[in-house]
XYZ file of C-alpha atoms in Angstrom:
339
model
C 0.000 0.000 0.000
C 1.618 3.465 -1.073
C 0.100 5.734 2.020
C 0.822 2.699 4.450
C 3.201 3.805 7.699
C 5.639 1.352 8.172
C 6.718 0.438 11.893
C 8.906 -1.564 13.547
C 8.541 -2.306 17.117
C 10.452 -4.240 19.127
C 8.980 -5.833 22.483
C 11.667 -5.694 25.709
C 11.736 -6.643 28.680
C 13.360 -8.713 31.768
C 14.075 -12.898 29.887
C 13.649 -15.081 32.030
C 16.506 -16.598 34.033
C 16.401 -20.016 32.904
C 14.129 -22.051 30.956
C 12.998 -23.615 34.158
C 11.300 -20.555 35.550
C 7.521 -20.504 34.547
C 6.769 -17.718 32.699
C 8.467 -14.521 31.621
C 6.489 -11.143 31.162
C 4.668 -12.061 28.214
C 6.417 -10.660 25.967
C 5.319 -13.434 23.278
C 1.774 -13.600 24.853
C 1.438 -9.899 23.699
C 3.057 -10.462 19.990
C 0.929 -13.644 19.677
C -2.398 -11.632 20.255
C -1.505 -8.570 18.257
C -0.736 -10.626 15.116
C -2.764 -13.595 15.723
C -5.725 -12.453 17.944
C -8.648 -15.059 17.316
C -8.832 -17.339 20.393
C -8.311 -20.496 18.308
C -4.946 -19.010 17.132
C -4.186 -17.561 20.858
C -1.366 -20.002 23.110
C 0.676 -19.275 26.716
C 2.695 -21.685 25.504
C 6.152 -20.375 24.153
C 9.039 -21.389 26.410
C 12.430 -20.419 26.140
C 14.117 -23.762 26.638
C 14.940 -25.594 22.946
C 17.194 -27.949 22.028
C 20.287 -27.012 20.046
C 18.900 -28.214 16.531
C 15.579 -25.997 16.911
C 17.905 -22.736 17.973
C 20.003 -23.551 14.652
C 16.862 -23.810 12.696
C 15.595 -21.428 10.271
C 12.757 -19.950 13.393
C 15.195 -18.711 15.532
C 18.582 -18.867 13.050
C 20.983 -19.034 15.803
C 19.396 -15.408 17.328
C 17.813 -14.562 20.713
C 15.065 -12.614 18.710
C 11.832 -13.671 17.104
C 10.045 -12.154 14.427
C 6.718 -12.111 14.365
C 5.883 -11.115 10.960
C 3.387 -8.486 9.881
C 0.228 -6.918 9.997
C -1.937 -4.116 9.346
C -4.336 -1.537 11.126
C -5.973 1.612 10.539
C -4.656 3.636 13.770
C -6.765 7.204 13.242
C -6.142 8.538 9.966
C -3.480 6.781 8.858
C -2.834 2.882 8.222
C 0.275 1.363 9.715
C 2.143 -1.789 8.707
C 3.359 -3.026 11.929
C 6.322 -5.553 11.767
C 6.987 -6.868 15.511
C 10.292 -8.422 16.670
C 10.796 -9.698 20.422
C 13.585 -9.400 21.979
C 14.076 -12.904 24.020
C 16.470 -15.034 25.534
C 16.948 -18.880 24.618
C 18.417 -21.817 26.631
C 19.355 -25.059 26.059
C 16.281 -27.430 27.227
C 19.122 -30.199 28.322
C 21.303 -28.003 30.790
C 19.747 -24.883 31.180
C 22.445 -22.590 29.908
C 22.191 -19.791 27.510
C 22.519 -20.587 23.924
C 23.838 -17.984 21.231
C 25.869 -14.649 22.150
C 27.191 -13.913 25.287
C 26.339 -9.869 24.355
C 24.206 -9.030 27.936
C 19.987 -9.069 27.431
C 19.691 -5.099 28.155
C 22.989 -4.156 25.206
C 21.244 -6.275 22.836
C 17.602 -5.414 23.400
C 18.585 -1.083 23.324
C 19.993 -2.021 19.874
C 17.415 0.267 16.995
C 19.170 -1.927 13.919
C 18.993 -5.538 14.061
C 20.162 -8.111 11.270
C 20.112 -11.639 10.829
C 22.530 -14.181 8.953
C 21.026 -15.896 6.394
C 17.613 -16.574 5.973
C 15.419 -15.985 9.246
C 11.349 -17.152 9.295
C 8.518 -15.688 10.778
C 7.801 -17.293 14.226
C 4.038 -18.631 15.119
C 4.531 -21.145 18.140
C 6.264 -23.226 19.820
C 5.366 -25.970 17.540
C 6.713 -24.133 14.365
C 10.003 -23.713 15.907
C 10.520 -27.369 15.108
C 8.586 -27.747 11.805
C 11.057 -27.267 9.586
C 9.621 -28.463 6.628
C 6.363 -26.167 7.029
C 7.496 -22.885 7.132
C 8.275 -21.883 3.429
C 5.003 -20.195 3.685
C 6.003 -17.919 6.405
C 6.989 -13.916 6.076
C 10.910 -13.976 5.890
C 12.900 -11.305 8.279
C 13.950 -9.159 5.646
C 17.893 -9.310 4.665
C 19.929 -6.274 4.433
C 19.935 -6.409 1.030
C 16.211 -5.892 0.476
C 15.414 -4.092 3.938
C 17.294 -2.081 6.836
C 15.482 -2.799 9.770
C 15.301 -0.021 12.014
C 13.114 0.068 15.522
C 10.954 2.859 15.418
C 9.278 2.208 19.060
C 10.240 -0.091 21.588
C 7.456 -1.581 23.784
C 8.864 -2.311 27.097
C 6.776 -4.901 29.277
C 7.004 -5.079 32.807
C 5.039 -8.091 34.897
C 2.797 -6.494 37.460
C 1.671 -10.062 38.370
C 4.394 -11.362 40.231
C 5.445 -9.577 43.897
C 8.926 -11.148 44.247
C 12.521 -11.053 43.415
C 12.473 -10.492 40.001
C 10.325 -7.065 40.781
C 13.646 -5.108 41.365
C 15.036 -6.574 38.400
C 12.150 -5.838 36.234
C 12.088 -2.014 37.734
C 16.062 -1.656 37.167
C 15.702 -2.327 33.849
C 13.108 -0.494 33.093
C 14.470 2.645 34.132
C 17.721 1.921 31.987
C 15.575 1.625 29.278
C 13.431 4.984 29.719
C 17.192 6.674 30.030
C 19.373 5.155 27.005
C 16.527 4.121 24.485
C 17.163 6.011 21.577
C 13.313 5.668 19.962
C 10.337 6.344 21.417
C 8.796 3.823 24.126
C 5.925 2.892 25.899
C 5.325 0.928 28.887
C 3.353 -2.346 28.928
C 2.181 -3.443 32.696
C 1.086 -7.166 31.716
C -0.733 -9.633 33.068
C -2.988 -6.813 34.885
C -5.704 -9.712 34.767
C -3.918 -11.122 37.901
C -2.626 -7.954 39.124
C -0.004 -8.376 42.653
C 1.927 -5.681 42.644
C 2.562 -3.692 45.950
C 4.737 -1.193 44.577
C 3.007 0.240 41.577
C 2.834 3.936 42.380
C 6.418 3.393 42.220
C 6.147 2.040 38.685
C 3.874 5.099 38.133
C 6.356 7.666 39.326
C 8.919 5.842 37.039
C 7.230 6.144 34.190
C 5.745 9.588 34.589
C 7.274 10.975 31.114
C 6.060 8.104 28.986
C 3.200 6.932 27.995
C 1.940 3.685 30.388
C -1.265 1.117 29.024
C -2.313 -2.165 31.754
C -2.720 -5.085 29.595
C -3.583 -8.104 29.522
C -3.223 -10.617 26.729
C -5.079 -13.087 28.197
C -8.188 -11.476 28.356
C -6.939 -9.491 25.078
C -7.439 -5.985 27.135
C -5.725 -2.920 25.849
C -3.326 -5.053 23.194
C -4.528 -3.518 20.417
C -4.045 0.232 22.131
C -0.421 -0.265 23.362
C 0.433 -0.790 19.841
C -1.677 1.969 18.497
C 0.633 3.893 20.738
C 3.411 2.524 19.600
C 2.749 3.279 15.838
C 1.920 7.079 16.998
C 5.061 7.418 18.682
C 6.878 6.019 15.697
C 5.188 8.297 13.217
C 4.286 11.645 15.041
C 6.766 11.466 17.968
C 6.279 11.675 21.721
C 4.156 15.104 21.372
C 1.379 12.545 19.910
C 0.403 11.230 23.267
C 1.238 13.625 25.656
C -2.240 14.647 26.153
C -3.575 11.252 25.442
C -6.439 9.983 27.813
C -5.114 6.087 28.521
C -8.262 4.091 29.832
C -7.669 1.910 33.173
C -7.675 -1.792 32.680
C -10.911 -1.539 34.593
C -12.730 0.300 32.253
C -11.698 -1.754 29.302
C -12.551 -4.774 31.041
C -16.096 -3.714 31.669
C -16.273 -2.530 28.699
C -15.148 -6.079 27.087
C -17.273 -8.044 29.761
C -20.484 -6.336 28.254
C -19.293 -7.292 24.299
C -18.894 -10.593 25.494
C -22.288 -11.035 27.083
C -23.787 -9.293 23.933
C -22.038 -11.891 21.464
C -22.926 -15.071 23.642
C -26.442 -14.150 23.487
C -26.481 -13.718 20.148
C -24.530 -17.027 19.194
C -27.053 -18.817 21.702
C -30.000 -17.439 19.987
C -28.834 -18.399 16.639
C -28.118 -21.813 17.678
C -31.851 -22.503 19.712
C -33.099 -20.689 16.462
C -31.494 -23.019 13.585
C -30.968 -26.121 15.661
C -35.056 -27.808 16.397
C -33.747 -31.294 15.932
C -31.085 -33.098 18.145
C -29.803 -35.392 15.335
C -28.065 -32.126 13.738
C -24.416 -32.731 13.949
C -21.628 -30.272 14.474
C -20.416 -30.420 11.284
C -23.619 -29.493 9.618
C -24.197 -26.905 12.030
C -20.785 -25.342 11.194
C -21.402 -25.869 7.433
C -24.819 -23.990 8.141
C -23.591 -20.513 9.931
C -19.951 -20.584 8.553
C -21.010 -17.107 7.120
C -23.239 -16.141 10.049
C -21.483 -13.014 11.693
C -22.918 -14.046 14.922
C -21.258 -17.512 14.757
C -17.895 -15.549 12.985
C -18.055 -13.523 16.102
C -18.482 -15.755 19.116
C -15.490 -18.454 18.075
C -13.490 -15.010 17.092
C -13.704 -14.107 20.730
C -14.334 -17.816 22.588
C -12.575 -19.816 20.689
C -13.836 -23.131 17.814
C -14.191 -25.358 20.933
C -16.169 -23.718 22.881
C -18.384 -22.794 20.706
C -18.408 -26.827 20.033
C -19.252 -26.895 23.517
C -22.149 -24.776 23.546
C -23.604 -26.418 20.744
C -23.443 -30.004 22.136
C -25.500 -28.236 25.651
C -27.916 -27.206 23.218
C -28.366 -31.086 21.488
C -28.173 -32.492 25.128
C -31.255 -29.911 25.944
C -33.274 -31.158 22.851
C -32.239 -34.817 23.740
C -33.824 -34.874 27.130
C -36.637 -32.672 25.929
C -37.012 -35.239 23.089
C -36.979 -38.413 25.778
C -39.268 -36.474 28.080
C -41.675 -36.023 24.939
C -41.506 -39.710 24.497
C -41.908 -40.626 28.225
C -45.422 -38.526 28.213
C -46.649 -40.338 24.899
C -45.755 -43.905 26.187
C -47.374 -43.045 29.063
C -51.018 -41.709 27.700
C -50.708 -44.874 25.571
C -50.435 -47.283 28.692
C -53.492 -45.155 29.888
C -55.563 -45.677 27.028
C -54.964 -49.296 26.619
C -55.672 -49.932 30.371
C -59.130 -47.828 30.250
């Protein structure tokens, strides 16, 4: 597209410190729901530990970034091409020890020009890391040749769901970042959906000069605005947002609580409505509504299986309404043969 904005953002933040500890910030939970946001293509699932092989492999390519490929949005009057790398750290899944450079997480992830050697593939999940043979479909990382990739906004995201150690860590970092980052940043809190943090007016006070959004990717709150955020500090600077209202993860969350109410009625309704007899199977339901909005909508925001779930309540209601029916007609029969 001629009049598309193109953007590179890069998401940061404290790796974890082995590929035994659970979970890192969510980083990849973010990039996975920005590029890939139905619920069916939404996983938690993308550890850091990998054998040797899949860190050599054409996924990773020896680096301790992933690229995440692509995508566009319409962010207020302009559209913006969004091309998301995260900045991660890999270990071997045999003895825990880092694998790749010995350059330190923080030099490597304030870097605004990153490269790759050789040919570099668009990351999906864990799965793909290992699928070699299914990824010549996948968005290459562009080579130097074709593309200079330059970071135009660095999303930093800081765990507000875990009150422990890695806190000060997380909060050291962070304020090296907001001093030596030389593009534009904003400030993820994640995992807000199981917010523990005791110290977040110190957070707040941290991050007073740049912009802050509470996210959470599991509930897909707010994703879609940190990166509108990030595309407006790329393209108009930090002026953009200065006056910029951010709404609370509360708000959002009500706000999302009452669109999900709205769309399970209506995917309810359409399935008493189109569904009288209980010998309709799943498959011809799906064949039925696969152009239905309503159904689009619900397994857009629920997910294929439980909409699958739903469905097979709804047979099991006209099952036992169907056997009750039966019960009542067997039984008027016994009554008329014994009058």
């Amino acid at each position: 597209m001629a009049d598309e904005f193109s953007c590179w953002v890069a998401l940061v933040g404290l790796p974890s410190i082995n590929s035994k500890q659970q979970t890192g910030p969510g980083k990849s939970c973010l990039c996975n729901r920005f590029i890939r946001s139905k619920e069916d293509d939404y996983s938690e699932l993308h550890p850091s530990g990998i054998s040797n092989q899949d860190f050599s492999g054409q996924v990773v390519n020896n680096d301790n970034f992933l690229y995440w490929g692509h995508v566009r949005r319409v962010v207020d009057n302009f559209t913006c091409g969004f091309k998301i790398v995260e900045q991660t750290q890999f270990y071997d899944d045999a003895n825990f020890k880092p694998l790749g450079s010995a350059e330190p997480y923080l030099k490597r992830a304030l870097k605004t020009r990153i490269t790759t050697h050789g040919t570099k593939y668009q990351y999906i999940d864990y799965d793909n890391i290992a699928d070699q043979e299914s990824i010549e479909h996948l968005e290459k990382f562009p080579s130097e040749k074709t593309e200079k990739v330059i970071i135009g906004t660095f999303i930093f995201v800081f765990d507000v769901s875990r009150e422990d150690m890695h806190f000060v860590d997380q909060y050291n970092m962070a304020e090296t970042f907001i001093k030596q980052a030389k593009a534009p940043l904003v400030i993820a809190l994640s995992k807000y959906d199981s917010f523990n943090c005791k110290h977040i007016e110190a957070i707040r006070n941290l991050t007073r000069k740049v912009p802050v959004v509470e996210v959470s990717a599991k509930e897909n709150i707010n994703v879609e605005l940190v990166f509108e955020i990030a595309a407006k500090l790329a393209k108009h600077g930090p002026k953009s947002v200065a006056k910029m209202t951010v709404p609370t993860y509360e708000e959002c969350f009500v706000n999302a609580q009452e669109k999900r109410q709205q769309i399970s009625r209506l995917y309810n309704s359409l399935t008493e409505q189109s569904v009288v007899d209980k010998n309709v199977t799943w498959a011809e339901f799906r064949q039925f509504t696969k152009d239905n909005k309503n159904f689009q909508n619900y397994c857009e925001l629920f997910g294929t299986r439980k909409a699958r779930s739903n469905f097979d309540r709804h047979i099991r209601s006209l099952t036992i309404k169907w056997i009750e029916k039966r019960k009542k007609y067997r039984l008027r029969l016994c009554v008329d043969t014994t009058a």
